[in-house]
PDB file of C-alpha atoms in Angstrom:
ATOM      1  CA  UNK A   4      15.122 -15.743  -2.644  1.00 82.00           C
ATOM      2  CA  UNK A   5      14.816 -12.226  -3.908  1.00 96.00           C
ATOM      3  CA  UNK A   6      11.511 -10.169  -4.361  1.00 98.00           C
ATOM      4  CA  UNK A   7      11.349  -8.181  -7.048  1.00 98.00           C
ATOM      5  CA  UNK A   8       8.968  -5.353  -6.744  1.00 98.00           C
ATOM      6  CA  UNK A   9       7.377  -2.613  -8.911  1.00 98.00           C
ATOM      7  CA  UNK A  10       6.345   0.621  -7.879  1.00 98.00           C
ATOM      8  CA  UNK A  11       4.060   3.089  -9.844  1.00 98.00           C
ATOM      9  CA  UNK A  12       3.922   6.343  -8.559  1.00 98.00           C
ATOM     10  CA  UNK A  13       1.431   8.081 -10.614  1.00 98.00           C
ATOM     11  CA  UNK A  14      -1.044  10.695 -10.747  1.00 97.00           C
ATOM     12  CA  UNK A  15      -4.798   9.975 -10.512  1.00 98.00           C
ATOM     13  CA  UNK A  16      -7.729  11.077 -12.556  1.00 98.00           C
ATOM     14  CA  UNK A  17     -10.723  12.457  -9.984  1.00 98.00           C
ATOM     15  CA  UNK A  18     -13.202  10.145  -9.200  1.00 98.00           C
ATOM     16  CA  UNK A  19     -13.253   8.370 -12.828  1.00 98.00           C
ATOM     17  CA  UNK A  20     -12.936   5.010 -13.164  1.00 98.00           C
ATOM     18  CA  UNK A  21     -12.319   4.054 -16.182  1.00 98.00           C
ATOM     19  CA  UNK A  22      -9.990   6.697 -17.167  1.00 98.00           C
ATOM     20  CA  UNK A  23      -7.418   5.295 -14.248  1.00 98.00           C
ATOM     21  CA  UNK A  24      -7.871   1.783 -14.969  1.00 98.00           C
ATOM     22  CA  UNK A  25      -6.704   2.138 -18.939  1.00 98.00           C
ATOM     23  CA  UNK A  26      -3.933   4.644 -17.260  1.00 98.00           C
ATOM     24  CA  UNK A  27      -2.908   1.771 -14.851  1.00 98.00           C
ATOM     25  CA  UNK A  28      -3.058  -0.669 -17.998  1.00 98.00           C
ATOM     26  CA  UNK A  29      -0.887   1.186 -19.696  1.00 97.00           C
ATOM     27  CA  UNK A  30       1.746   2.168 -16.760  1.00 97.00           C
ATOM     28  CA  UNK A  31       1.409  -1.700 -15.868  1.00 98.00           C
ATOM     29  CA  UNK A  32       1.708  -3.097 -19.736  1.00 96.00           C
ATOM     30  CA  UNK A  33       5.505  -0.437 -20.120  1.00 94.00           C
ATOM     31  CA  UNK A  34       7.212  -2.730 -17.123  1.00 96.00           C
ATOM     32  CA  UNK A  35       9.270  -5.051 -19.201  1.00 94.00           C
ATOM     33  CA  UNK A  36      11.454  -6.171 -16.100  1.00 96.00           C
ATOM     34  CA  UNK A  37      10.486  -9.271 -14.297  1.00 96.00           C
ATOM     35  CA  UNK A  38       8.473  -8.497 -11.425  1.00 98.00           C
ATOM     36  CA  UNK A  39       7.036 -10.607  -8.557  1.00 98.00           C
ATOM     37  CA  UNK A  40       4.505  -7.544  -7.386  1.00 98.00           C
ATOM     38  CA  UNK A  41       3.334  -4.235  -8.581  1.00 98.00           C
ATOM     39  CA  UNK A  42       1.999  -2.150  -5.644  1.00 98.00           C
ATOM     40  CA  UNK A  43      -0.640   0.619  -7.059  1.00 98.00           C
ATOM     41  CA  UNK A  44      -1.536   3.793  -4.719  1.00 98.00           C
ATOM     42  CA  UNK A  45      -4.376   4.002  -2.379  1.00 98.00           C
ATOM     43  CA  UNK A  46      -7.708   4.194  -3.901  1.00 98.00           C
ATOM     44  CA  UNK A  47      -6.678   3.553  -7.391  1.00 98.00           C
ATOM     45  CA  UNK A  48      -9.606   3.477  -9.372  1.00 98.00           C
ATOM     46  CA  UNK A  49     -10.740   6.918  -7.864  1.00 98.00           C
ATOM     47  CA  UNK A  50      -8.354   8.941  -6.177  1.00 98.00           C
ATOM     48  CA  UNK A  51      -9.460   9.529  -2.019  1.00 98.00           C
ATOM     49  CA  UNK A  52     -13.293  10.148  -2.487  1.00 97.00           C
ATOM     50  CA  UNK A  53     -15.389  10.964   0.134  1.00 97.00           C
ATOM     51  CA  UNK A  54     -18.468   9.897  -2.429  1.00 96.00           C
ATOM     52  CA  UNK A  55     -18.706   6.277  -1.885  1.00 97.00           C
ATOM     53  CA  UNK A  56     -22.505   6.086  -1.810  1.00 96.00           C
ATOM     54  CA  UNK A  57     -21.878   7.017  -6.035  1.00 96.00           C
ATOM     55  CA  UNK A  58     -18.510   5.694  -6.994  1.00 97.00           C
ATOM     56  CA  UNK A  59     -17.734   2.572  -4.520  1.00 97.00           C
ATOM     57  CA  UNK A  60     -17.674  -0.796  -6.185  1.00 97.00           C
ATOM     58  CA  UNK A  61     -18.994  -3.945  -4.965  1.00 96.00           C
ATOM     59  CA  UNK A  62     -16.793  -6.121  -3.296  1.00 94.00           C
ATOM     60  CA  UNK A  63     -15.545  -8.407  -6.453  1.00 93.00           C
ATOM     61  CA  UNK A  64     -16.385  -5.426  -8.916  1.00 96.00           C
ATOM     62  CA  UNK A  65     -14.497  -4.061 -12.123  1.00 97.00           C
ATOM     63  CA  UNK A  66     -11.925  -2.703 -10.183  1.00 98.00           C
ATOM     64  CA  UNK A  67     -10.694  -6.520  -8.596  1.00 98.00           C
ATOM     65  CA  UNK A  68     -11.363  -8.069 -11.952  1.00 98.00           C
ATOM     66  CA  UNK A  69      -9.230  -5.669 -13.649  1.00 98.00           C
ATOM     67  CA  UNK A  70      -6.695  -6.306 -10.500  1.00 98.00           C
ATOM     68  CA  UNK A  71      -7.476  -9.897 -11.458  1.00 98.00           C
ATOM     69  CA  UNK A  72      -6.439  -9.516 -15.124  1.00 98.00           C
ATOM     70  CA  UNK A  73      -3.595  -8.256 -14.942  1.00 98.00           C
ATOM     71  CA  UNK A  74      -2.401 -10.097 -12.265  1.00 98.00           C
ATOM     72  CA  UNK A  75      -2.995 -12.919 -14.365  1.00 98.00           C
ATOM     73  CA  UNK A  76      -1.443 -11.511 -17.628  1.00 97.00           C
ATOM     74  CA  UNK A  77       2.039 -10.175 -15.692  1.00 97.00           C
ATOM     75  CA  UNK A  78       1.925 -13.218 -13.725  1.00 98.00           C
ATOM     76  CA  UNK A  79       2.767 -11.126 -10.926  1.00 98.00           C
ATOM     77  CA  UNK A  80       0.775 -10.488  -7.809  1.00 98.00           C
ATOM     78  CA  UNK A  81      -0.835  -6.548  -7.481  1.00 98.00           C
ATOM     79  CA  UNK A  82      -1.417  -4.440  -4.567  1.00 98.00           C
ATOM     80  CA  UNK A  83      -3.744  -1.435  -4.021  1.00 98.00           C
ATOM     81  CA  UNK A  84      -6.236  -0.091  -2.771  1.00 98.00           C
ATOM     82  CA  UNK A  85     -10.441   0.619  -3.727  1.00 98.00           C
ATOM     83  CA  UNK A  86     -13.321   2.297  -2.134  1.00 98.00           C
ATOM     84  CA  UNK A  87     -15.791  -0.695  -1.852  1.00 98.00           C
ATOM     85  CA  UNK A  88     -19.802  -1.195  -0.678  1.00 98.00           C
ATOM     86  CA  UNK A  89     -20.279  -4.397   0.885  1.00 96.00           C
ATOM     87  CA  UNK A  90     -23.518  -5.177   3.247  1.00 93.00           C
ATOM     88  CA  UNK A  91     -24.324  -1.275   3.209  1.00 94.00           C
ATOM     89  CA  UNK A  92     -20.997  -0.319   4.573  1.00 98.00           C
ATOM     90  CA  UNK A  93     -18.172   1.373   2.656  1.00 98.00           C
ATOM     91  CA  UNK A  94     -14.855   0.447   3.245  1.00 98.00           C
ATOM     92  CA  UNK A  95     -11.231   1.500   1.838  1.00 98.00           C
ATOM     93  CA  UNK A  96     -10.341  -1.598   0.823  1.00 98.00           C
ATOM     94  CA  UNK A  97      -7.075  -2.951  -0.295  1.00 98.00           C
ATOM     95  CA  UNK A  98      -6.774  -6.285  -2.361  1.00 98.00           C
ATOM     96  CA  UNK A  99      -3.873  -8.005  -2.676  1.00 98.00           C
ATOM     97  CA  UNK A 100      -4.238 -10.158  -5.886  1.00 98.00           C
ATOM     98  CA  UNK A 101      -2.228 -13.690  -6.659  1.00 98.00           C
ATOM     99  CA  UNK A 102      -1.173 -14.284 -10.166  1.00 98.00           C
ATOM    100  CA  UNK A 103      -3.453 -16.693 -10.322  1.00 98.00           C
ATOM    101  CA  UNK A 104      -6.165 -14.465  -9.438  1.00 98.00           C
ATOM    102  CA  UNK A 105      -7.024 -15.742  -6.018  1.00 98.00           C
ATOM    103  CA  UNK A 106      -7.006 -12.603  -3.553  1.00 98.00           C
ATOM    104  CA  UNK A 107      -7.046 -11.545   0.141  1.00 98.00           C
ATOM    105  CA  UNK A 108      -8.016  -8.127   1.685  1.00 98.00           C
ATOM    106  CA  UNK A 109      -7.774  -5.706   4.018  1.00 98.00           C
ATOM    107  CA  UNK A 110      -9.879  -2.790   5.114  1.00 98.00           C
ATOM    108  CA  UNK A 111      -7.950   0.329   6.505  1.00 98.00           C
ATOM    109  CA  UNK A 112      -8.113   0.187  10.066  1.00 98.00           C
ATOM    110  CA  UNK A 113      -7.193   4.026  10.920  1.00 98.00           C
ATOM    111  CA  UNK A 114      -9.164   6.528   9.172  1.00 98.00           C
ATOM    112  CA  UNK A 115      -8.223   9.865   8.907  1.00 95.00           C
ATOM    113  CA  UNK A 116     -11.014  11.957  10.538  1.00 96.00           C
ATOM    114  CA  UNK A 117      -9.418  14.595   9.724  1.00 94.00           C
ATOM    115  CA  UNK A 118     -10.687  14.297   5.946  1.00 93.00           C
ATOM    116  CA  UNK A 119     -14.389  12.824   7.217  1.00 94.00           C
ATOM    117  CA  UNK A 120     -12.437   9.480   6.040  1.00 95.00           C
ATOM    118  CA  UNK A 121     -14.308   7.977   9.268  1.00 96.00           C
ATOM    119  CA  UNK A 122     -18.144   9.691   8.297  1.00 96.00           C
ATOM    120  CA  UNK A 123     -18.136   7.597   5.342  1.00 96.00           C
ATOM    121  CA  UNK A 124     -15.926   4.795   5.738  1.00 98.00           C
ATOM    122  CA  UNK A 125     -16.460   1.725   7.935  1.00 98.00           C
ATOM    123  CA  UNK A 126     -12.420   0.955   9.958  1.00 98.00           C
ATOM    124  CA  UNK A 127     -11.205  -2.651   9.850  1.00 97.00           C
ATOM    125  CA  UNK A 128     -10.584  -4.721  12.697  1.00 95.00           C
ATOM    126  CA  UNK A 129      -8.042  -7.186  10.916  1.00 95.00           C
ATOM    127  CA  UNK A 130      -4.711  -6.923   9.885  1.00 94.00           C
ATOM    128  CA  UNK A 131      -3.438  -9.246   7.240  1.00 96.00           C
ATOM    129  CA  UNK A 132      -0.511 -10.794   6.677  1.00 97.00           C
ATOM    130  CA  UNK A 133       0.309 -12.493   3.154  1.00 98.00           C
ATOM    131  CA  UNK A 134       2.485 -15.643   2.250  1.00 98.00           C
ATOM    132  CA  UNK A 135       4.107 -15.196  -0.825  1.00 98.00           C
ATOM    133  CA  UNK A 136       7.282 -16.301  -2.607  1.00 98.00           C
ATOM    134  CA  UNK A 137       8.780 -17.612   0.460  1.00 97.00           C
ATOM    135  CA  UNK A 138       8.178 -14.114   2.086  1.00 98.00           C
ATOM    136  CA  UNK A 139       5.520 -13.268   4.280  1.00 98.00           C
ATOM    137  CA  UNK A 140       4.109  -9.323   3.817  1.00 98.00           C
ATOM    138  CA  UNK A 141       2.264  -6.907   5.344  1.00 98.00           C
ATOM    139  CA  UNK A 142      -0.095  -4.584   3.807  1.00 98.00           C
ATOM    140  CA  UNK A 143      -1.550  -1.467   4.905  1.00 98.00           C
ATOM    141  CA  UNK A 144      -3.398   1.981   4.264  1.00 98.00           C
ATOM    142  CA  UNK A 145      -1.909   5.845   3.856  1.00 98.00           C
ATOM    143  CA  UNK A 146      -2.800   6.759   7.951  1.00 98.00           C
ATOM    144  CA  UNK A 147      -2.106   3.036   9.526  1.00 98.00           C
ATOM    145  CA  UNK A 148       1.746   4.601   8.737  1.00 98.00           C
ATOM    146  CA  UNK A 149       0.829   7.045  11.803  1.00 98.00           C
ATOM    147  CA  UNK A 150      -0.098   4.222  14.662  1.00 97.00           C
ATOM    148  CA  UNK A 151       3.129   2.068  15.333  1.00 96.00           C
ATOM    149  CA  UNK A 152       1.492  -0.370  17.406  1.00 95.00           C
ATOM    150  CA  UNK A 153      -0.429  -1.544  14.860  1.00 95.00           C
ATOM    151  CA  UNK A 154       1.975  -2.207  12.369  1.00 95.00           C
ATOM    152  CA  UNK A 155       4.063  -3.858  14.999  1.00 95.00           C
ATOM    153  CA  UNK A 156       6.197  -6.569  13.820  1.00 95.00           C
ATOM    154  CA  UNK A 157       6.338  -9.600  16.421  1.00 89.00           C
ATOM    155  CA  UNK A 158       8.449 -13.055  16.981  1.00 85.00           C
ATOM    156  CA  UNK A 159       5.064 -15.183  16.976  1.00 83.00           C
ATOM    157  CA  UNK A 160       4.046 -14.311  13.478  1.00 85.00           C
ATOM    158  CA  UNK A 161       6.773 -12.430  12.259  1.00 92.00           C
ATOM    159  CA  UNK A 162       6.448 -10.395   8.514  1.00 97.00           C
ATOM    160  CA  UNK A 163       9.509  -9.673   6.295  1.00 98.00           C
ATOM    161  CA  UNK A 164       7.981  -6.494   3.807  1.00 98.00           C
ATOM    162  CA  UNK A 165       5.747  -3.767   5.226  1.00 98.00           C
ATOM    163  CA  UNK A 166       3.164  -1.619   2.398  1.00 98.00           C
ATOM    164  CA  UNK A 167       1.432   1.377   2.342  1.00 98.00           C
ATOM    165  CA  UNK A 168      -0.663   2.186   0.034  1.00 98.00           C
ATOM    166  CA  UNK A 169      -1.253   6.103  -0.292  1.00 98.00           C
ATOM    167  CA  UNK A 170      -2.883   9.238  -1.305  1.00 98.00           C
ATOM    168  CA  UNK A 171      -0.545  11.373   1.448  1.00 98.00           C
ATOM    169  CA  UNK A 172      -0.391  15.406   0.666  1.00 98.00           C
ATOM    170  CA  UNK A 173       2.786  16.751  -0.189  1.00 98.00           C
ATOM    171  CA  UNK A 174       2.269  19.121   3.104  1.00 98.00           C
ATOM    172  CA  UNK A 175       3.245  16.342   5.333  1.00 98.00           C
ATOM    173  CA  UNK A 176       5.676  14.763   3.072  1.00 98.00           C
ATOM    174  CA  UNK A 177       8.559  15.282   5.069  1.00 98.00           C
ATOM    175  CA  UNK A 178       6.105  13.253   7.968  1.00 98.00           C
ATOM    176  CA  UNK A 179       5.864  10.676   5.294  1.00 98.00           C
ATOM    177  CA  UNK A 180       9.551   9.930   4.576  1.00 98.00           C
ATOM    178  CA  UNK A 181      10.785  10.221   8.175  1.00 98.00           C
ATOM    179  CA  UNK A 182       7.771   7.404   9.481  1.00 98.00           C
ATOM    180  CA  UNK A 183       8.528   4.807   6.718  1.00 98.00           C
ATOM    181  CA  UNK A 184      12.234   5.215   8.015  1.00 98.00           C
ATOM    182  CA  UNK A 185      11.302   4.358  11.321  1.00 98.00           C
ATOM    183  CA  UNK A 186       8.754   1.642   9.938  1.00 98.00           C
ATOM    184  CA  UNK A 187      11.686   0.041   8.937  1.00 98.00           C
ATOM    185  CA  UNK A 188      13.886   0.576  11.589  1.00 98.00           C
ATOM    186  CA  UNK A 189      12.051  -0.269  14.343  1.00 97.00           C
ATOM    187  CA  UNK A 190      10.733  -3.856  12.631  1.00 97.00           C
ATOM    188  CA  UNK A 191      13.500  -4.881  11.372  1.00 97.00           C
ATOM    189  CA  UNK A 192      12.279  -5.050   7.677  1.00 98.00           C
ATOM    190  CA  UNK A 193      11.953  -3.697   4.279  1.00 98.00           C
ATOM    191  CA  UNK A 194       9.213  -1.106   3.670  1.00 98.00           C
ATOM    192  CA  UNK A 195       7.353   0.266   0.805  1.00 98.00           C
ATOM    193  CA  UNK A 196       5.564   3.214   0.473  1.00 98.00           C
ATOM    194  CA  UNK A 197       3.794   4.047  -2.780  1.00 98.00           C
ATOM    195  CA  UNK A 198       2.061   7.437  -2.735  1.00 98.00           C
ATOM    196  CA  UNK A 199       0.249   9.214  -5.964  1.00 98.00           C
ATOM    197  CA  UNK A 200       1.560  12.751  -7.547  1.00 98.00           C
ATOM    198  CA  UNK A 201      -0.691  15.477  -8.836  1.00 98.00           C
ATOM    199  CA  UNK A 202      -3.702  17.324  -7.762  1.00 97.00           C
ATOM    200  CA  UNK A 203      -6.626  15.014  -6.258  1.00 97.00           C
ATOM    201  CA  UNK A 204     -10.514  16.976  -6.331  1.00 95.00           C
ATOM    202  CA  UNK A 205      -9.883  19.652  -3.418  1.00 95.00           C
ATOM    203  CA  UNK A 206      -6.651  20.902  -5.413  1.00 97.00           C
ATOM    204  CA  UNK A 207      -4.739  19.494  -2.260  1.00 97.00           C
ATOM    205  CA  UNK A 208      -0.965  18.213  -3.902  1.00 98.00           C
ATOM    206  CA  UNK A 209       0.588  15.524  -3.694  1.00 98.00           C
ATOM    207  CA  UNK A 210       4.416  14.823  -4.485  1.00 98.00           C
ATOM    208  CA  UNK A 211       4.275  11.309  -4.062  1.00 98.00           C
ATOM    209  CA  UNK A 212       8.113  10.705  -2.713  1.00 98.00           C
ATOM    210  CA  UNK A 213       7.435   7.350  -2.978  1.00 98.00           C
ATOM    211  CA  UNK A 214      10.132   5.040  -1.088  1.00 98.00           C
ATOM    212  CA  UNK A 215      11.591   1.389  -0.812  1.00 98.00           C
ATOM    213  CA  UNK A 216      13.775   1.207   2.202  1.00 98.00           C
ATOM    214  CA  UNK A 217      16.211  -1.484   4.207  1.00 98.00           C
ATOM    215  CA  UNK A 218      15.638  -2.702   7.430  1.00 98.00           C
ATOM    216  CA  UNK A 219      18.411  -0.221   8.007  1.00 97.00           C
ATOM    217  CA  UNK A 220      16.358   2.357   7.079  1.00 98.00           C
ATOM    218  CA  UNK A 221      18.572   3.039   3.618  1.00 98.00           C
ATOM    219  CA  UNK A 222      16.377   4.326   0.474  1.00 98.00           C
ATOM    220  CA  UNK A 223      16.974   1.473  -2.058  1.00 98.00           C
ATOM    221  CA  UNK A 224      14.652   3.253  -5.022  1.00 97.00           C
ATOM    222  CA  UNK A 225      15.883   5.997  -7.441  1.00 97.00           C
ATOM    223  CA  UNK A 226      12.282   7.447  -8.060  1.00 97.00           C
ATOM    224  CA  UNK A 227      11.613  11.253  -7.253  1.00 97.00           C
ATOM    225  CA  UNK A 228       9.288  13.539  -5.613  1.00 97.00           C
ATOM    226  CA  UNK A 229       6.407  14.705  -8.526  1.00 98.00           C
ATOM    227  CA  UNK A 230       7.684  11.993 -10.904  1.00 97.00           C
ATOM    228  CA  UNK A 231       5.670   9.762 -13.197  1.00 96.00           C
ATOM    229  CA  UNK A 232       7.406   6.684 -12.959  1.00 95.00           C
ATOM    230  CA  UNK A 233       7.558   3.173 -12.649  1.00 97.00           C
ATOM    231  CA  UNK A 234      10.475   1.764 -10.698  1.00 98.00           C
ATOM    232  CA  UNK A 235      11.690  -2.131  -9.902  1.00 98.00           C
ATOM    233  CA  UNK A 236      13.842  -2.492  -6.782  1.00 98.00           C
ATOM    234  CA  UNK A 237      14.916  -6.270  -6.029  1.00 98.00           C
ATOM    235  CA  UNK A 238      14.944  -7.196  -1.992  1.00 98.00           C
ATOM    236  CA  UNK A 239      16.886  -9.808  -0.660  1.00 98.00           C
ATOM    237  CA  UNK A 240      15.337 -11.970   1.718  1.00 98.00           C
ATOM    238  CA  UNK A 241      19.003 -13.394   2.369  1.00 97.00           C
ATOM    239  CA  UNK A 242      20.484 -10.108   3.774  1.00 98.00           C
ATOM    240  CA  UNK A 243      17.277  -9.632   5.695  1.00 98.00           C
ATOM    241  CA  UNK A 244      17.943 -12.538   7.377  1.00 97.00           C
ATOM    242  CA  UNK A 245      21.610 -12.160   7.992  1.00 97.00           C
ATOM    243  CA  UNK A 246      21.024  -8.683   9.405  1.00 97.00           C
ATOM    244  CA  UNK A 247      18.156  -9.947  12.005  1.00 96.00           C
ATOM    245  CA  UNK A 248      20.785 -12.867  12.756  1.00 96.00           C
ATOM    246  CA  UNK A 249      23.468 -10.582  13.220  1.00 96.00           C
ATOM    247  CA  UNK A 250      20.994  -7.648  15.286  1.00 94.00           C
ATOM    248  CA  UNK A 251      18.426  -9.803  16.916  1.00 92.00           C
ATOM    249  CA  UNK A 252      16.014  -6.438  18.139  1.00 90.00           C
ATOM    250  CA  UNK A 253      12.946  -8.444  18.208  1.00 90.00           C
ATOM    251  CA  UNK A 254      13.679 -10.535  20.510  1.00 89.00           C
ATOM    252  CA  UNK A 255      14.207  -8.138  23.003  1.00 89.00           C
ATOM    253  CA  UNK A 256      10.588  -6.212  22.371  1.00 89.00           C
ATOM    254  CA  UNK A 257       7.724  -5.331  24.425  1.00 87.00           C
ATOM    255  CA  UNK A 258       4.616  -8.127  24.072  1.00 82.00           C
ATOM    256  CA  UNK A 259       1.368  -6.553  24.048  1.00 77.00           C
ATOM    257  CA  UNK A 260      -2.180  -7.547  22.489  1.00 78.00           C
ATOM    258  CA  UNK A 261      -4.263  -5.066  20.927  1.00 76.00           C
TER     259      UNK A 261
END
């Protein structure tokens, strides 16, 4: 029962739209591998805007239909995030899209006030995690990788793949790297991290170093730091399990409510 997953680690063209969607189309179209999911970068249509109240889409807007499409057409399911308006608030929303174009999201619970993330963007209360494939994943935002607790994996509802989505500077990449180890580590399952290259709107870089990683904490991708590049790493579900059989940490850890 292996997952096959795609990541794209890509640059991103400043607040404009259109001009990442037929980029994505095209990075998306070139992966002639089989793939069960394709996890995009945070804020994918736009890059990490602070200008909602002119470039967030309504929930259900071009950016999920196009999400939606090719979903559909790679008959794969696609992760990612969007900024979206819905009942006057403005979230950064990621979608995770079915390949038969039914969807679930999730709006980033920890923003980074750092960046005025948090005087323009409305935190979510609700994390989500998705049955798919026989695996059940757990999908999160760029800063969520900062707060543990929240990510915690637990014996009552246990997950098997941990995401993040990101637009992370190349400053703190070395942050980056060392808390998706420990992501791992500590929860006992595979992680990915996708994170975008290139210049965003403030010149700020970003290197991506974009990582798929063990419940050992072993790098299982061959992408690199600044690279353009699409990459398809296969995770076994049946050495997870052996190695949680074998290492039972869980069962051992804290319980807590949040």
């Amino acid at each position: 029962m292996n997952l096959n997953v795609t990541i794209i680690q890509s640059f991103l063209f400043w607040e404009e739209v259109d001009k990442n969607l037929l980029h994505f189309t095209e990075k998306i179209t070139s992966v002639t591998v089989p793939t069960d999911l394709i996890v995009l970068p945070e804020m994918f249509t736009t890059g990490f805007t602070m200008n909602p109240e002119r470039l967030a889409e309504e929930h259900g807007g071009k950016g999920l239909q196009w999400m939606q499409k090719m979903a559909s057409e790679k008959k794969c399911a696609i992760v990612g995030s969007i900024s979206v308006k819905e009942h006057q608030h403005y979230y950064n929303r990621l979608y995770w899209v079915n390949p038969d174009t039914t969807f679930s999201f999730y709006d980033k619970r920890h923003l980074f006030s750092m960046g005025k993330e948090h005087s323009h963007y409305t935190a979510g209360t609700n994390k989500m995690i998705i049955q798919y494939k026989g695996w059940k994943i757990c999908p999160l935002i760029c800063y969520d990788l900062r707060f543990p607790v929240w990510s915690r994996n637990t014996t009552d509802n246990p997950y098997d793949l941990l995401i993040y989505v990101a637009n992370w500077p190349e400053v703190r990449s070395y942050p980056w790297k060392q808390l998706l180890i420990a992501r791992a580590i500590e929860n006992q399952c595979y992680v990915v991290g996708v994170n975008r290259i290139g210049e965003d709107g403030h010149h700020i870089p970003h290197s991506g170093d974009s990582m798929v990683i063990s419940a050992r904490g072993e790098a299982l991708n061959h992408t690199l730091p600044n690279e353009d590049a699409a990459e398809t790493i296969s995770l076994s579900y049946d050495t997870l399990k052996d190695f949680r059989t074998a290492f039972p940490v869980l069962t051992d850890a804290d319980s807590f409510s949040i």
